[in-house]
Coordinates of C-alpha atoms in Angstrom, one line a residue:
X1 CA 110.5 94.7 87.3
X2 CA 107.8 96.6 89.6
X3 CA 107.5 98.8 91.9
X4 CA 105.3 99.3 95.2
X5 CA 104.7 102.2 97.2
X6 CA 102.6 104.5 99.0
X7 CA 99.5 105.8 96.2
X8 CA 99.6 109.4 97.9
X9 CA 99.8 112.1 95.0
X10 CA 100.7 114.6 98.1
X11 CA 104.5 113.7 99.1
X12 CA 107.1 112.1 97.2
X13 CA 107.9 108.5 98.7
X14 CA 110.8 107.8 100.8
X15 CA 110.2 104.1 100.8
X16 CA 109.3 100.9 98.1
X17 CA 109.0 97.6 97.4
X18 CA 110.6 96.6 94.2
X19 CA 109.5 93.0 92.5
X20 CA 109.8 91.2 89.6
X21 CA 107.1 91.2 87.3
X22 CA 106.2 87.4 87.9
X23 CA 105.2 88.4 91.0
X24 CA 102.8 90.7 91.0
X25 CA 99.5 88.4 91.2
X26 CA 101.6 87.0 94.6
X27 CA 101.5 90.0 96.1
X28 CA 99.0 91.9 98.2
X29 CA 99.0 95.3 98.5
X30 CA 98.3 96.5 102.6
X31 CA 97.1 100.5 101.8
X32 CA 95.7 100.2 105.4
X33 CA 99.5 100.7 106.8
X34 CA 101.3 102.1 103.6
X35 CA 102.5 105.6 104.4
X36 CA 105.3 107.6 102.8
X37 CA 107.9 106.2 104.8
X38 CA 106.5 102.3 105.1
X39 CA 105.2 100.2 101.8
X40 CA 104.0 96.6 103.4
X41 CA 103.0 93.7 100.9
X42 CA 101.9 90.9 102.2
X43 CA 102.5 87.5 100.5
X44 CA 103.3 83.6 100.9
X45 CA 107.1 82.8 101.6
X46 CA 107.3 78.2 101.7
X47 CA 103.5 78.5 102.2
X48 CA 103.0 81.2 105.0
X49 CA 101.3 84.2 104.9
X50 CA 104.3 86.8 105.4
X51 CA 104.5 90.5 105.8
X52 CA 107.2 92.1 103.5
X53 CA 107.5 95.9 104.4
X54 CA 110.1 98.9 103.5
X55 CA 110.6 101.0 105.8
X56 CA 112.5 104.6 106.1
X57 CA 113.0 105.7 110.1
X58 CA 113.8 109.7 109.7
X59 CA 116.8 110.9 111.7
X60 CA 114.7 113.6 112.9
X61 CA 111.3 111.8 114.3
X62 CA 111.4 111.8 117.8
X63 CA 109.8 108.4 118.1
X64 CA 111.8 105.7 116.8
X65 CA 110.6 103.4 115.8
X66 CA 107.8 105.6 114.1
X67 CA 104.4 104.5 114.0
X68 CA 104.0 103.5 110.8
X69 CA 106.2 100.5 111.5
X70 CA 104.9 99.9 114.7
X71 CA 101.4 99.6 112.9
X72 CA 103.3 96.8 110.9
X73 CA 104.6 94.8 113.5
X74 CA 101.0 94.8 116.0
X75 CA 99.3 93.9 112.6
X76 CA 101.5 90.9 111.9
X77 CA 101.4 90.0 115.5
X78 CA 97.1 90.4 115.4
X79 CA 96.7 88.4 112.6
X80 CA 99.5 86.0 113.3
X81 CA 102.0 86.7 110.3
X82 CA 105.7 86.3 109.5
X83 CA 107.3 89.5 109.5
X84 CA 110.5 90.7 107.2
X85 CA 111.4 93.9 107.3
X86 CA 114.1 95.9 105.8
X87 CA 114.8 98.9 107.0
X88 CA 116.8 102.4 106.9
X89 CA 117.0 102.9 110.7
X90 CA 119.2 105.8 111.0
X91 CA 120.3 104.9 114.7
X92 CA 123.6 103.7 115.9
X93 CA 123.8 101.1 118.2
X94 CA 126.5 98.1 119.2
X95 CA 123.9 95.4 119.2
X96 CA 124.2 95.4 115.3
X97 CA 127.7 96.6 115.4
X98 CA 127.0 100.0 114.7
X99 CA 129.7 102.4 115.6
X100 CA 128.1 105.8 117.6
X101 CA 128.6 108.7 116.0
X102 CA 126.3 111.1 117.9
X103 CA 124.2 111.8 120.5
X104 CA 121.1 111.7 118.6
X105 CA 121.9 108.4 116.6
X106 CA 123.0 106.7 120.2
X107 CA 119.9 107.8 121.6
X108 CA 117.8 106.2 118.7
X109 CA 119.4 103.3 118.6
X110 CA 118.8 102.5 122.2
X111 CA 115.3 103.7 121.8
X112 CA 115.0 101.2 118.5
X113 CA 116.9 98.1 120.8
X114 CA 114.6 98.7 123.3
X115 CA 111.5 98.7 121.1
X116 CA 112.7 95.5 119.5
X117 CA 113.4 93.5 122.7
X118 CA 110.2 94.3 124.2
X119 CA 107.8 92.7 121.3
X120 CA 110.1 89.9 120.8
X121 CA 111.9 90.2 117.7
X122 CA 115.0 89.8 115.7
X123 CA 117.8 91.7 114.3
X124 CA 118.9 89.3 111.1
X125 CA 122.1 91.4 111.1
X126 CA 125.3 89.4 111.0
X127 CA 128.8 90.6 110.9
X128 CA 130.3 94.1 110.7
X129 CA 129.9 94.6 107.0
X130 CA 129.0 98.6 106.8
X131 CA 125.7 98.8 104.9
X132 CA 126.3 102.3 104.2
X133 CA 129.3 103.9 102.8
X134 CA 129.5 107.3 101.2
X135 CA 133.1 107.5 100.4
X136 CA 133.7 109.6 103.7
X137 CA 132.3 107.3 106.4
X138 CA 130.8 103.7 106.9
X139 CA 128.3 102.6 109.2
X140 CA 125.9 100.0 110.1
X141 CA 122.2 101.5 110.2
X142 CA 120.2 99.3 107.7
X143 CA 118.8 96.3 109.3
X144 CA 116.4 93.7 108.8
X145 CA 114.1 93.1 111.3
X146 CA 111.7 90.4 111.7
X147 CA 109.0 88.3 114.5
X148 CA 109.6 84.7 115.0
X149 CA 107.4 83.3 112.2
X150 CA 109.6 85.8 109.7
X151 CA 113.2 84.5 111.7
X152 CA 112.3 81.3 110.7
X153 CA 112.5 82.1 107.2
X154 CA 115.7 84.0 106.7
X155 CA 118.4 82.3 105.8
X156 CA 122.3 83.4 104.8
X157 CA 122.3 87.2 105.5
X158 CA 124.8 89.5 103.8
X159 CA 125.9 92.7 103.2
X160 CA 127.2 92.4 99.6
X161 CA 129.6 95.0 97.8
X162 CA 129.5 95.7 94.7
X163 CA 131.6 98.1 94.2
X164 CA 130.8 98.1 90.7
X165 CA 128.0 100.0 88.1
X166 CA 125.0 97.8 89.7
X167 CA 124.7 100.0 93.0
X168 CA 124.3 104.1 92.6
X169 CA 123.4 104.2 96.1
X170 CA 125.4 105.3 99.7
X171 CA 123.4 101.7 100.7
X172 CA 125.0 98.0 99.9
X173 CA 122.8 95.4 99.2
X174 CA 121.5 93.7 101.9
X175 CA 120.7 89.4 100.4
X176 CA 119.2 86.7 102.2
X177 CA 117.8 83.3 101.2
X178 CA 114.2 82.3 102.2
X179 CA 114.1 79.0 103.5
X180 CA 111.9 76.7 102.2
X181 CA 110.8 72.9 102.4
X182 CA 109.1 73.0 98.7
X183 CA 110.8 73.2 95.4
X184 CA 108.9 74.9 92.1
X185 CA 108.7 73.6 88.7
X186 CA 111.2 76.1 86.9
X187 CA 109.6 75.2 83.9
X188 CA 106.3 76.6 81.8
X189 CA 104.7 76.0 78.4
X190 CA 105.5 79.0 76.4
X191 CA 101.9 79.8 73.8
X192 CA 104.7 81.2 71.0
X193 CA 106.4 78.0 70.5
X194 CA 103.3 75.9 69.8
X195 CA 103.5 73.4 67.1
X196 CA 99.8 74.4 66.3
X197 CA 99.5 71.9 63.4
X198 CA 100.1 69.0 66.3
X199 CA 97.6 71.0 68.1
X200 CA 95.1 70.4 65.6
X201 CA 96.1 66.7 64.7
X202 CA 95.5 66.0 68.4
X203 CA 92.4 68.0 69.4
X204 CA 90.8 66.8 66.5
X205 CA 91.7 63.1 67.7
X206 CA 90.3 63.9 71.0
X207 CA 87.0 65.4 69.8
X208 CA 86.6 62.2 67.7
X209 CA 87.2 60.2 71.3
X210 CA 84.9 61.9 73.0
X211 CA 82.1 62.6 70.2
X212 CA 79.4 60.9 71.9
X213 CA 79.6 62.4 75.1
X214 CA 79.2 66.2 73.2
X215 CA 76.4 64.7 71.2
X216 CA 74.0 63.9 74.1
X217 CA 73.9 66.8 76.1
X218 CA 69.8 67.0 77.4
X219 CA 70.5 68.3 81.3
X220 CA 72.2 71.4 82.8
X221 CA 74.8 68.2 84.7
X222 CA 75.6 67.2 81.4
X223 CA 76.4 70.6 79.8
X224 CA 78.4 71.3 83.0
X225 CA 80.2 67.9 82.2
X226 CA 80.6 68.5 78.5
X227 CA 82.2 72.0 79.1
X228 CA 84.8 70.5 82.2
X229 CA 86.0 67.6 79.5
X230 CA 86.1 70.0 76.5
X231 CA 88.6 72.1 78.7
X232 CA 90.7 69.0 79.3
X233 CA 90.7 68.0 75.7
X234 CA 92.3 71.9 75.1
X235 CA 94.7 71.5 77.4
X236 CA 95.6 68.3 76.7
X237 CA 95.9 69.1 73.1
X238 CA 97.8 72.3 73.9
X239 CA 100.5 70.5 76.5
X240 CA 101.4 67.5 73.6
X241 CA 102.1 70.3 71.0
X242 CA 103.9 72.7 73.2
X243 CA 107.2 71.7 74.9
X244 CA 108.3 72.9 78.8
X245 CA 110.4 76.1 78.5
X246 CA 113.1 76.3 81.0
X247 CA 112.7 79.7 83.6
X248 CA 116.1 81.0 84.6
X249 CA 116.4 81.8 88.4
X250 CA 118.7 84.7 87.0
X251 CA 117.0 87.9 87.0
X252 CA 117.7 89.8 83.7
X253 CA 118.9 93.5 83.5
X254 CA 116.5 95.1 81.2
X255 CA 117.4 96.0 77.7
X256 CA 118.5 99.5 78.2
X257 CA 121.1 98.9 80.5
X258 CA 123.8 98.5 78.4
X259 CA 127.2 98.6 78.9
X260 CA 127.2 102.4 78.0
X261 CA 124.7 102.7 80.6
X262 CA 126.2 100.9 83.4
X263 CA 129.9 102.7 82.7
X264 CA 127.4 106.0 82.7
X265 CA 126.4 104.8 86.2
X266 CA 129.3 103.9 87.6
X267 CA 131.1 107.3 86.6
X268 CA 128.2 109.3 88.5
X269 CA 128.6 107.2 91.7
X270 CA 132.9 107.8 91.6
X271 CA 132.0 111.5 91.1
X272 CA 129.8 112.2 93.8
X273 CA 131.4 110.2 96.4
X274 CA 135.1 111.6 95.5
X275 CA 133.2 115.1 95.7
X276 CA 131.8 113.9 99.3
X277 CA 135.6 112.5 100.2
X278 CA 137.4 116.0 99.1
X279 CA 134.5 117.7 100.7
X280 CA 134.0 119.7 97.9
X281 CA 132.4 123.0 98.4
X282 CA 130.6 122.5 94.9
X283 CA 129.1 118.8 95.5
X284 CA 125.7 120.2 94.7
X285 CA 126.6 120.9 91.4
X286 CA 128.9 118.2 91.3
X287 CA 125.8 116.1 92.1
X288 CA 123.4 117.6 89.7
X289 CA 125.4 117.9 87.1
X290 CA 126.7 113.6 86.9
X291 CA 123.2 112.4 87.7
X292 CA 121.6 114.5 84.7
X293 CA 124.1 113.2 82.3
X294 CA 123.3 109.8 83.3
X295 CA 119.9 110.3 83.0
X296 CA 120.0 111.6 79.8
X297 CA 122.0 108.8 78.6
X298 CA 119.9 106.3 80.2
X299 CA 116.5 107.7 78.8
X300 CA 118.0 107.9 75.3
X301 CA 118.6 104.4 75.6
X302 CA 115.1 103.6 76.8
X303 CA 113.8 105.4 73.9
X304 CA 116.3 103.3 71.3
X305 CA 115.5 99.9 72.8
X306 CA 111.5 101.0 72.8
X307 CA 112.0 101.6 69.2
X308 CA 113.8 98.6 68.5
X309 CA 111.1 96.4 70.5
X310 CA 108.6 97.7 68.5
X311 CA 110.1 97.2 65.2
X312 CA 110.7 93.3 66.2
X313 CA 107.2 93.2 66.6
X314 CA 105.6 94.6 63.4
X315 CA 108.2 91.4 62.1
X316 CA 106.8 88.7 63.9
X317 CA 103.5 86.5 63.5
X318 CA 99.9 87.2 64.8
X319 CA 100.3 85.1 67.5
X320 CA 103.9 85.9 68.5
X321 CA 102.8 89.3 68.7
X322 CA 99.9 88.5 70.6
X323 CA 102.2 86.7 73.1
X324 CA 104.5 89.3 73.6
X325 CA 101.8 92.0 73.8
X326 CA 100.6 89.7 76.8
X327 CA 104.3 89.6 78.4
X328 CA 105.3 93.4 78.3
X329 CA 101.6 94.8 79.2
X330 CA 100.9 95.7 83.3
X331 CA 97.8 93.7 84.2
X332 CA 94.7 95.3 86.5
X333 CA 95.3 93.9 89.7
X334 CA 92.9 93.2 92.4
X335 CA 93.6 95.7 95.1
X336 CA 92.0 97.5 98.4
X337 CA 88.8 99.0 98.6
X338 CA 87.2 101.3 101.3
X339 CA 84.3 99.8 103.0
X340 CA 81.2 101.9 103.7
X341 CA 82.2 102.3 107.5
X342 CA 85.7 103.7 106.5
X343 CA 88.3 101.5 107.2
X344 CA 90.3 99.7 103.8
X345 CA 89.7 96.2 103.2
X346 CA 92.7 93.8 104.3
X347 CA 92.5 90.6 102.2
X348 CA 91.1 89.7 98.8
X349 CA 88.4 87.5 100.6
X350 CA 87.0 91.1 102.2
X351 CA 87.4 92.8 98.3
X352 CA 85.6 90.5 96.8
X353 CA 83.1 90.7 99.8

């Protein structure tokens, strides 16, 4: 798994995007509106361009919604994008069957309903599911929020409860479906499990095949032919020697988060919200004191699998290793760049530019 969020060094982020791994050549990074508190991507969901942003509304901003997500929604509405965003709003509100609980939160929320109403868009709440529950009180102040293009995309909203080791957060999950029209090939030739001596039999075939047209190369047209069917004769060669691997749709936990690991978590979590409950006058400590030994259990752990990974390694082939070098290693991605008159670039078309 990844994680996106704003590249400031300054202030510690309040908000993220976090992906699988297969993902990350899918997604493109918006610096332009990434802030502290809002971390947009912007990406294809059935084939159209989509805005996926984060976004944490502080209790205390006067403005609500703040600017930062403004900026989100005018820039999806200027360049005509879907919008889906999920957000921390911190405002109370009976629209999305959020009990009041203040005078500040009831004031927000109308401020936020208003906001909403007036540029068109949609709360994707359903239900009265509480999204947030901290052993004391529940409430309803996460919402997902989108335009019309991004409405038309969501699909079987829920506020799931775990109430198991998965979730250390105050915060349910908050799941939806995307719809979509197209359906993906779940499957992919995996380079480890290449029979390479049918590899061989069968290039060399090809090559025989197609000897004549490699032999009379004399123009720049041919060359530029020879080269297009030499890569076709690899492939081919590669595809009759390797069979399709079947890709899961089930995300897999990583490999230190063991059983020990997720009985660590879920011990923290009881702790602090029975210290929240009894309003205990040491949940600071109370607080401190769980998280740390969960964290030190969890980063042994790391450290063991690490060690173990490695070890598998140094045991298997060249190529294996090669391969799963290739899997495990973060890849340079194409991102924003300032252009000479100041402002960031806002596509991979401007980048390259």
């Amino acid at each position: 798994m990844r994680t996106v969020s704003s590249s400031s060094t300054e202030t510690r982020p309040r908000a993220c995007i976090y992906h699988h791994k297969s993902l990350c050549d899918k997604l493109w990074i918006l610096d332009s509106l990434n802030t502290r508190d809002c971390t947009v991507v912007q990406t294809k969901v059935d084939g159209r361009d989509t805005i996926l942003a984060s976004c944490y509304m502080d209790r205390n901003d006067e403005l609500c919604p703040p600017q930062a997500f403004r900026d989100v929604v005018n820039y999806a509405k200027t360049h005509k994008l879907g919008l889906i965003a999920g957000s921390d709003v911190n405002a109370h509100n009976t629209a999305w069957n959020s009990r009041i609980c203040d005078k500040k939160g009831s004031e927000r929320g109308d401020k936020l309903l208003e906001y909403i109403v007036e540029n068109q868009l949609f709360i994707e709440n359903q239900g009265d599911t509480p999204t947030f529950d901290n052993g004391r009180w529940t409430n309803a102040i996460d919402l997902t929020i989108t335009n019309q293009l991004g409405h038309d995309l969501v699909d079987r909203w829920n506020v799931e409860v775990t109430g198991d080791d998965r979730n250390s957060s105050d915060h349910n999950y908050i799941t939806f479906r995307a719809k979509s029209d197209k359906t993906s090939s779940p499957n992919f030739k995996d380079i480890s499990k290449t029979n390479w001596t049918v590899y061989e039999e069968k290039l060399e075939l090809l090559m025989a095949t197609n000897a004549d047209k490699f032999s009379s190369i004399d123009s720049i047209d041919k060359l530029d032919e020879a080269a297009d069917l030499l890569s076709k004769t690899v492939l081919e060669a590669f595809d009759s020697a390797t069979e399709l691997t079947y890709i899961s749709s089930k995300i897999r936990p990583p490999a230190w988060d063991t059983p020990q690991v997720k009985e660590a978590r879920k011990d923290m979590r009881e702790k602090i919200r029975e210290a929240i409950k009894r309003r205990d006058p040491h949940y600071d400590k109370v607080k401190v004191d769980s998280r740390k030994t969960y964290e030190k259990l969890r980063n042994q752990t790391w450290s063991s699998k690490f060690r173990e990974f490695c070890s598998k390694l140094e045991a298997k082939s060249d190529t294996k290793r090669i391969s799963s070098l290739i899997k495990n290693t973060k890849t340079t991605r194409l991102g924003t760049i300032r252009r000479s008159n100041g402002p960031l670039t806002e596509s991979p078309a401007e980048t390259l530019e």
